[in-house]
CSV table of C-alpha atoms and ligand atoms in Angstrom, one decimal:
chain,number,residue,atom,x,y,z
A,38,UNK,CA,-63.4,-60.8,166.6
A,39,UNK,CA,-60.6,-62.4,165.2
A,40,UNK,CA,-59.5,-59.1,163.6
A,41,UNK,CA,-60.5,-56.6,166.4
A,42,UNK,CA,-57.9,-58.8,168.3
A,43,UNK,CA,-55.3,-59.1,165.6
A,44,UNK,CA,-55.6,-54.8,165.3
A,45,UNK,CA,-55.2,-54.8,169.8
A,46,UNK,CA,-52.1,-57.2,169.2
A,47,UNK,CA,-50.7,-54.4,167.2
A,48,UNK,CA,-51.3,-51.2,168.5
A,49,UNK,CA,-50.7,-52.4,172.4
A,50,UNK,CA,-47.1,-54.3,170.8
A,51,UNK,CA,-45.4,-51.7,170.2
A,52,UNK,CA,-46.6,-49.2,171.9
A,53,UNK,CA,-44.9,-51.1,174.8
A,54,UNK,CA,-42.1,-51.2,173.5
A,55,UNK,CA,-42.0,-47.8,172.4
A,56,UNK,CA,-43.1,-46.7,176.5
A,57,UNK,CA,-40.1,-44.6,177.6
A,58,UNK,CA,-41.3,-44.7,181.4
A,59,UNK,CA,-42.4,-47.1,184.0
A,60,UNK,CA,-45.4,-45.0,184.8
A,61,UNK,CA,-47.1,-44.7,180.9
A,62,UNK,CA,-46.7,-48.6,180.6
A,63,UNK,CA,-49.0,-48.9,183.8
A,64,UNK,CA,-51.1,-46.8,181.9
A,65,UNK,CA,-51.3,-48.9,178.9
A,66,UNK,CA,-51.7,-52.3,180.9
A,67,UNK,CA,-54.4,-50.7,182.2
A,68,UNK,CA,-55.9,-49.6,179.5
A,69,UNK,CA,-55.2,-53.1,177.5
A,70,UNK,CA,-55.4,-55.4,179.6
A,71,UNK,CA,-57.9,-53.9,182.6
A,72,UNK,CA,-61.5,-54.4,183.7
A,73,UNK,CA,-62.5,-52.2,181.5
A,74,UNK,CA,-59.8,-51.9,179.0
A,75,UNK,CA,-59.5,-53.0,175.5
A,76,UNK,CA,-59.5,-57.0,175.2
A,77,UNK,CA,-62.1,-57.1,178.1
A,78,UNK,CA,-64.0,-54.7,175.5
A,79,UNK,CA,-63.4,-57.3,172.7
A,80,UNK,CA,-64.1,-60.4,175.1
A,81,UNK,CA,-67.6,-58.9,176.1
A,82,UNK,CA,-69.1,-60.0,172.6
A,83,UNK,CA,-68.8,-63.2,172.9
A,84,UNK,CA,-71.8,-63.9,173.4
A,85,UNK,CA,-72.9,-63.6,169.8
A,86,UNK,CA,-70.3,-65.9,169.0
A,87,UNK,CA,-71.6,-69.8,167.8
A,88,UNK,CA,-70.9,-72.1,170.2
A,89,UNK,CA,-67.7,-73.5,168.7
A,90,UNK,CA,-66.4,-70.7,167.7
A,91,UNK,CA,-66.7,-69.6,171.5
A,92,UNK,CA,-64.3,-71.7,172.7
A,93,UNK,CA,-61.2,-70.8,169.1
A,94,UNK,CA,-61.4,-67.0,170.0
A,95,UNK,CA,-61.6,-67.8,174.3
A,96,UNK,CA,-58.5,-68.8,173.7
A,97,UNK,CA,-57.2,-66.4,171.2
A,98,UNK,CA,-58.2,-63.5,173.9
A,99,UNK,CA,-56.1,-66.2,176.3
A,100,UNK,CA,-52.5,-66.2,174.2
A,101,UNK,CA,-53.4,-62.3,173.1
A,102,UNK,CA,-53.4,-61.7,177.2
A,103,UNK,CA,-50.5,-63.5,177.8
A,104,UNK,CA,-48.6,-62.0,175.0
A,105,UNK,CA,-49.7,-58.6,176.3
A,106,UNK,CA,-48.2,-58.8,179.1
A,107,UNK,CA,-45.3,-60.6,178.4
A,108,UNK,CA,-44.3,-57.6,176.4
A,109,UNK,CA,-44.8,-55.1,179.2
A,110,UNK,CA,-43.0,-56.7,181.4
A,111,UNK,CA,-39.2,-57.1,178.9
A,112,UNK,CA,-40.8,-53.7,178.5
A,113,UNK,CA,-40.9,-52.6,182.5
A,114,UNK,CA,-37.2,-55.2,182.8
A,115,UNK,CA,-35.3,-53.1,180.0
A,116,UNK,CA,-36.6,-49.8,181.2
A,117,UNK,CA,-35.3,-51.5,185.1
A,118,UNK,CA,-31.9,-51.1,183.2
A,119,UNK,CA,-31.6,-47.9,181.8
A,120,UNK,CA,-33.0,-46.4,184.7
A,121,UNK,CA,-30.1,-48.1,186.7
A,122,UNK,CA,-27.9,-47.4,183.6
A,123,UNK,CA,-28.1,-43.2,183.6
A,124,UNK,CA,-28.0,-43.6,187.9
A,125,UNK,CA,-25.3,-45.0,187.8
A,126,UNK,CA,-23.7,-42.9,185.2
A,127,UNK,CA,-24.5,-39.4,186.6
A,128,UNK,CA,-23.5,-40.7,190.0
A,129,UNK,CA,-20.0,-41.9,188.9
A,130,UNK,CA,-16.9,-40.0,189.6
A,131,UNK,CA,-14.9,-38.5,186.5
A,132,UNK,CA,-11.5,-38.7,187.7
A,133,UNK,CA,-9.7,-36.8,185.2
A,134,UNK,CA,-12.1,-33.7,186.2
A,135,UNK,CA,-9.8,-31.2,187.5
A,136,UNK,CA,-9.7,-30.7,191.1
A,137,UNK,CA,-10.9,-28.3,193.3
A,138,UNK,CA,-7.7,-25.8,194.1
A,139,UNK,CA,-6.6,-25.7,197.6
A,140,UNK,CA,-5.8,-23.1,199.0
A,141,UNK,CA,-2.1,-23.3,201.1
A,142,UNK,CA,-1.4,-20.6,203.3
A,143,UNK,CA,2.2,-19.8,203.9
A,144,UNK,CA,4.9,-19.1,206.6
A,145,UNK,CA,3.7,-16.1,208.3
A,146,UNK,CA,6.1,-13.2,207.7
A,147,UNK,CA,7.9,-12.9,211.6
A,148,UNK,CA,8.7,-16.9,211.3
A,149,UNK,CA,10.1,-16.2,208.0
A,150,UNK,CA,13.0,-14.4,209.8
A,151,UNK,CA,13.1,-16.5,212.8
A,152,UNK,CA,13.9,-19.6,209.9
A,153,UNK,CA,16.1,-17.0,208.4
A,154,UNK,CA,18.4,-16.9,211.6
A,155,UNK,CA,18.0,-20.1,213.0
A,156,UNK,CA,19.3,-21.7,209.9
A,157,UNK,CA,22.5,-19.3,210.7
A,158,UNK,CA,23.2,-20.2,213.9
A,159,UNK,CA,22.2,-24.2,213.0
A,160,UNK,CA,24.9,-23.3,210.3
A,161,UNK,CA,27.4,-22.3,213.2
A,162,UNK,CA,26.7,-25.8,215.3
A,163,UNK,CA,24.2,-24.2,217.3
A,164,UNK,CA,22.1,-26.4,218.6
A,165,UNK,CA,17.7,-25.0,218.9
A,166,UNK,CA,15.7,-24.6,222.4
A,167,UNK,CA,12.2,-24.9,223.5
A,168,UNK,CA,12.2,-23.4,227.0
A,169,UNK,CA,9.1,-22.7,229.4
A,170,UNK,CA,7.2,-19.5,229.0
A,171,UNK,CA,5.7,-20.1,232.5
A,172,UNK,CA,8.4,-19.6,234.8
A,173,UNK,CA,10.1,-19.4,238.4
A,174,UNK,CA,11.3,-15.9,239.6
A,175,UNK,CA,14.7,-18.1,240.5
A,176,UNK,CA,15.3,-18.6,237.3
A,177,UNK,CA,13.9,-15.6,234.9
A,178,UNK,CA,15.2,-12.9,238.3
A,179,UNK,CA,17.5,-14.6,240.3
A,180,UNK,CA,20.3,-17.1,238.7
A,181,UNK,CA,20.4,-14.2,235.8
A,182,UNK,CA,21.9,-12.1,239.1
A,183,UNK,CA,18.5,-9.5,239.2
A,184,UNK,CA,18.3,-9.4,243.3
A,185,UNK,CA,15.1,-8.3,244.7
A,186,UNK,CA,15.5,-4.2,244.4
A,187,UNK,CA,15.5,-4.7,240.2
A,188,UNK,CA,13.3,-3.0,238.9
A,189,UNK,CA,12.5,-5.6,236.6
A,190,UNK,CA,10.4,-7.6,239.0
A,191,UNK,CA,8.3,-5.0,240.0
A,192,UNK,CA,4.1,-5.9,239.7
A,193,UNK,CA,3.7,-2.5,237.3
A,194,UNK,CA,6.1,-4.8,234.5
A,195,UNK,CA,6.1,-8.5,235.1
A,196,UNK,CA,3.1,-11.0,235.2
A,197,UNK,CA,2.9,-12.7,237.9
A,198,UNK,CA,0.7,-15.5,239.2
A,199,UNK,CA,1.7,-15.7,242.8
A,200,UNK,CA,1.2,-13.1,245.5
A,201,UNK,CA,5.0,-14.7,246.6
A,202,UNK,CA,6.6,-13.3,243.0
A,203,UNK,CA,7.5,-16.8,242.4
A,204,UNK,CA,5.6,-18.2,239.8
A,205,UNK,CA,5.1,-15.7,236.6
A,206,UNK,CA,5.0,-15.4,232.5
A,207,UNK,CA,8.9,-14.7,231.5
A,208,UNK,CA,10.2,-11.7,231.2
A,209,UNK,CA,12.5,-12.5,228.6
A,210,UNK,CA,14.1,-15.3,227.0
A,211,UNK,CA,17.1,-15.4,229.2
A,212,UNK,CA,16.5,-18.0,231.3
A,213,UNK,CA,16.8,-20.4,228.9
A,214,UNK,CA,20.9,-19.3,229.1
A,215,UNK,CA,20.4,-20.2,233.0
A,216,UNK,CA,18.2,-24.3,231.5
A,217,UNK,CA,21.2,-24.7,228.6
A,218,UNK,CA,24.2,-24.2,231.4
A,219,UNK,CA,21.9,-26.6,233.9
A,220,UNK,CA,21.6,-29.4,231.6
A,221,UNK,CA,23.9,-29.4,229.0
A,222,UNK,CA,27.8,-30.6,228.6
A,223,UNK,CA,29.9,-28.2,227.4
A,224,UNK,CA,31.1,-26.6,225.1
A,225,UNK,CA,27.6,-25.1,225.0
A,226,UNK,CA,26.1,-23.6,221.8
A,227,UNK,CA,22.5,-23.3,221.4
A,228,UNK,CA,20.1,-20.6,219.9
A,229,UNK,CA,16.2,-20.2,221.9
A,230,UNK,CA,13.7,-18.5,220.5
A,231,UNK,CA,10.2,-17.5,221.9
A,232,UNK,CA,7.2,-15.8,223.1
A,233,UNK,CA,7.8,-13.3,226.0
A,234,UNK,CA,5.2,-11.4,228.2
A,235,UNK,CA,5.3,-7.6,229.7
A,236,UNK,CA,3.2,-5.2,230.8
A,237,UNK,CA,3.2,-2.3,228.8
A,238,UNK,CA,-0.2,-1.0,226.8
A,239,UNK,CA,-0.2,-2.1,223.4
A,240,UNK,CA,0.9,0.3,220.9
A,241,UNK,CA,2.8,0.3,217.0
A,242,UNK,CA,5.6,-1.0,218.5
A,243,UNK,CA,4.4,-2.4,222.2
A,244,UNK,CA,2.5,-5.6,222.7
A,245,UNK,CA,2.0,-7.5,225.9
A,246,UNK,CA,3.5,-10.1,225.0
A,247,UNK,CA,6.7,-10.5,221.7
A,248,UNK,CA,9.2,-12.2,221.0
A,249,UNK,CA,12.6,-12.7,221.7
A,250,UNK,CA,15.7,-14.8,220.3
A,251,UNK,CA,18.4,-16.1,223.1
A,252,UNK,CA,21.6,-16.7,221.6
A,253,UNK,CA,24.4,-18.6,224.1
A,254,UNK,CA,27.7,-19.9,223.9
A,255,UNK,CA,29.6,-21.2,227.0
A,256,UNK,CA,33.5,-22.7,226.2
A,257,UNK,CA,37.3,-22.5,226.9
A,258,UNK,CA,38.9,-19.0,225.3
A,259,UNK,CA,35.3,-17.5,224.5
A,260,UNK,CA,36.3,-13.9,224.2
A,261,UNK,CA,34.0,-10.2,223.1
A,262,UNK,CA,35.9,-10.9,219.9
A,263,UNK,CA,34.3,-14.2,218.9
A,264,UNK,CA,31.0,-12.3,220.2
A,265,UNK,CA,31.3,-9.4,217.4
A,266,UNK,CA,32.5,-11.4,214.8
A,267,UNK,CA,29.6,-14.1,215.0
A,268,UNK,CA,27.4,-11.2,215.1
A,269,UNK,CA,28.4,-9.0,212.3
A,270,UNK,CA,27.9,-11.6,210.5
A,271,UNK,CA,24.2,-12.5,211.6
A,272,UNK,CA,23.7,-8.6,210.8
A,273,UNK,CA,25.2,-8.7,206.9
A,274,UNK,CA,23.4,-12.4,206.5
A,275,UNK,CA,20.3,-10.6,207.2
A,276,UNK,CA,20.7,-7.0,206.2
A,277,UNK,CA,23.0,-7.2,203.8
A,278,UNK,CA,27.0,-7.5,203.0
A,279,UNK,CA,28.6,-4.7,204.4
A,280,UNK,CA,26.2,-3.1,207.0
A,281,UNK,CA,27.8,-1.4,209.8
A,282,UNK,CA,28.2,-2.5,213.2
A,283,UNK,CA,28.5,-0.3,216.3
A,284,UNK,CA,28.4,-1.6,219.4
A,285,UNK,CA,27.6,0.3,222.3
A,286,UNK,CA,28.0,0.0,226.2
A,287,UNK,CA,25.2,-0.6,228.3
A,288,UNK,CA,24.3,-2.3,231.3
A,289,UNK,CA,22.4,-5.7,232.2
A,290,UNK,CA,23.1,-7.1,235.0
A,291,UNK,CA,23.9,-11.5,233.8
A,292,UNK,CA,26.5,-10.1,231.2
A,293,UNK,CA,30.0,-7.9,232.0
A,294,UNK,CA,30.6,-6.4,230.2
A,295,UNK,CA,28.0,-5.6,228.3
A,296,UNK,CA,26.6,-4.0,224.7
A,297,UNK,CA,23.6,-3.2,222.5
A,298,UNK,CA,24.4,-3.5,218.7
A,299,UNK,CA,23.0,-1.0,216.6
A,300,UNK,CA,23.3,-1.3,212.2
A,301,UNK,CA,23.6,1.8,211.3
A,302,UNK,CA,20.4,2.8,208.9
A,303,UNK,CA,20.1,1.1,205.8
A,304,UNK,CA,18.1,4.6,204.4
A,305,UNK,CA,19.9,7.4,205.0
A,306,UNK,CA,22.9,5.6,205.4
A,307,UNK,CA,23.3,7.5,209.3
A,308,UNK,CA,22.2,10.5,208.2
A,309,UNK,CA,19.6,10.8,210.5
A,310,UNK,CA,15.5,9.5,208.9
A,311,UNK,CA,12.0,9.1,210.1
A,312,UNK,CA,13.1,5.1,210.2
A,313,UNK,CA,16.3,5.5,212.5
A,314,UNK,CA,14.5,8.4,214.5
A,315,UNK,CA,16.6,11.0,213.7
A,316,UNK,CA,19.9,8.9,215.2
A,317,UNK,CA,21.1,6.8,212.0
A,318,UNK,CA,21.2,4.3,214.0
A,319,UNK,CA,18.7,1.4,214.7
A,320,UNK,CA,19.0,-0.2,217.9
A,321,UNK,CA,18.9,-4.5,217.5
A,322,UNK,CA,19.8,-6.6,220.6
A,323,UNK,CA,21.8,-6.4,223.9
A,324,UNK,CA,24.2,-9.0,224.7
A,325,UNK,CA,27.3,-9.1,226.7
A,326,UNK,CA,30.3,-11.6,228.4
A,327,UNK,CA,28.7,-14.0,230.4
A,328,UNK,CA,28.6,-12.6,233.8
A,329,UNK,CA,31.1,-14.6,236.4
A,330,UNK,CA,28.2,-15.0,239.2
A,331,UNK,CA,26.7,-16.0,236.5
A,332,UNK,CA,28.5,-19.2,235.4
A,333,UNK,CA,29.4,-20.0,238.9
A,334,UNK,CA,26.0,-20.2,239.4
A,335,UNK,CA,24.8,-22.8,236.9
A,336,UNK,CA,28.2,-24.7,238.3
A,337,UNK,CA,30.7,-23.4,235.8
A,338,UNK,CA,33.6,-22.4,237.1
A,339,UNK,CA,33.9,-18.9,235.5
A,340,UNK,CA,38.3,-19.3,235.9
A,341,UNK,CA,37.8,-21.6,233.1
A,342,UNK,CA,34.9,-20.9,230.8
A,343,UNK,CA,33.6,-18.1,229.4
A,344,UNK,CA,30.5,-17.0,227.2
A,345,UNK,CA,29.1,-14.6,225.3
A,346,UNK,CA,24.9,-14.0,225.6
A,347,UNK,CA,22.7,-12.0,223.5
A,348,UNK,CA,19.0,-11.4,222.8
A,349,UNK,CA,17.2,-9.5,220.4
A,350,UNK,CA,13.3,-8.7,219.9
A,351,UNK,CA,12.2,-10.9,216.5
A,352,UNK,CA,9.3,-8.9,215.9
A,353,UNK,CA,11.2,-5.6,215.5
A,354,UNK,CA,13.7,-7.1,213.1
A,355,UNK,CA,10.8,-8.6,211.3
A,356,UNK,CA,9.1,-4.8,210.9
A,357,UNK,CA,12.4,-3.6,209.7
A,358,UNK,CA,12.8,-6.6,207.2
A,359,UNK,CA,9.5,-5.9,205.6
A,360,UNK,CA,9.0,-2.1,206.7
A,361,UNK,CA,6.0,-2.7,208.5
A,362,UNK,CA,5.4,0.3,210.3
A,363,UNK,CA,2.5,-1.0,213.5
A,364,UNK,CA,3.6,-4.1,215.4
A,365,UNK,CA,-0.2,-5.0,215.4
A,366,UNK,CA,-0.3,-5.8,212.4
A,367,UNK,CA,2.2,-8.9,213.4
A,368,UNK,CA,-0.5,-10.2,215.3
A,369,UNK,CA,-3.9,-9.2,214.0
A,370,UNK,CA,-3.9,-11.5,211.0
A,371,UNK,CA,-5.4,-10.1,208.5
A,372,UNK,CA,-5.3,-11.7,205.6
A,373,UNK,CA,-4.9,-8.9,203.2
A,374,UNK,CA,-1.8,-8.4,205.4
A,375,UNK,CA,-0.7,-10.8,205.8
A,376,UNK,CA,-0.8,-12.3,201.8
A,377,UNK,CA,1.5,-9.3,201.3
A,378,UNK,CA,5.0,-11.5,202.3
B,605,LIG,N1,17.6,-10.0,227.9
B,605,LIG,C1,17.5,-9.4,227.6
B,605,LIG,C2,16.3,-8.1,227.6
B,605,LIG,O1,15.2,-8.5,227.2
B,605,LIG,C3,18.3,-9.0,226.5
B,605,LIG,C4,19.7,-9.4,226.5
B,605,LIG,C5,20.7,-9.1,226.5
B,605,LIG,C6,20.2,-10.8,226.4
B,605,LIG,C7,22.0,-9.2,226.8
B,605,LIG,C8,21.5,-11.7,226.0
B,605,LIG,C9,22.6,-10.5,226.6
B,605,LIG,O2,21.4,-12.7,226.2
B,605,LIG,O3,23.9,-11.0,226.9
B,605,LIG,O4,16.6,-6.9,227.5
């Protein structure tokens, strides 16, 4: 019996020490110490022992049970630690792993052009102004010398909010001239880019919303020569040195005299091609000397001060610079288009 217990001791201690999981450990406990287990099986044979041997064997059996239980408990603890360790390792952050690449977007091509123009004017001491897109007709038209009968005021041309035609989506950035002259002290140098709205059907060159950049300079002794020099400089910066310009007489209610600025077509050098629609020239902006009535309306004495102003379409400029053939591409935000810039 003693031998049997010794064998059980050796076999069980070794099996427990090799058990690789909690489940297996539990199986071993049942196998060795359970009600139908091996130790119980040995103890059943106690009846065959003499009265002197019985307590000695009983004590040995108790010691064996305690030792196997102790071995199981130690193994359980060891397995628990290993399990925890493995879990911690699995969950550990590896800070040396390369990070997932973040896909950064980039500036919209139209805003690239806008930033280029802003930079030129900031370099000349201009202040960048942001103004309301919902405007009073007083600012969009009246104070710009466009009275009741002006065709741009028509309901088929303009988005009005009210029946009395007093509140509207601005049709041009020119009202920013008035805001600037009413709030700034002289001399005034401002550049006001922003959205404008007209009741235009969408096609390759029209959109009911587009962008303009307004420029205004008011001081003593400002002349048309200053306007021409400034705009020529801007054109050279955008379209390259030596770009030929033409100041063509035009009419705007809020400037006198007024003109449009054309650049000679850079594609054909003025001969006429599809880019310039056979004209040899491409219209870039409207400009002129601020009308004395407009100055006076803003409390500026036209006998003392004079100024020039211009307004240009930003989309058209971007289309020219990036050879974009359809205005709609600029607003659709199709990644296949935007990724090209
Ligand atoms: N606001 C005019 C337009 O939308 C453009 C313009 C012309 C602006 C002459 C000006 C200017 O400042 O002097 O057609």
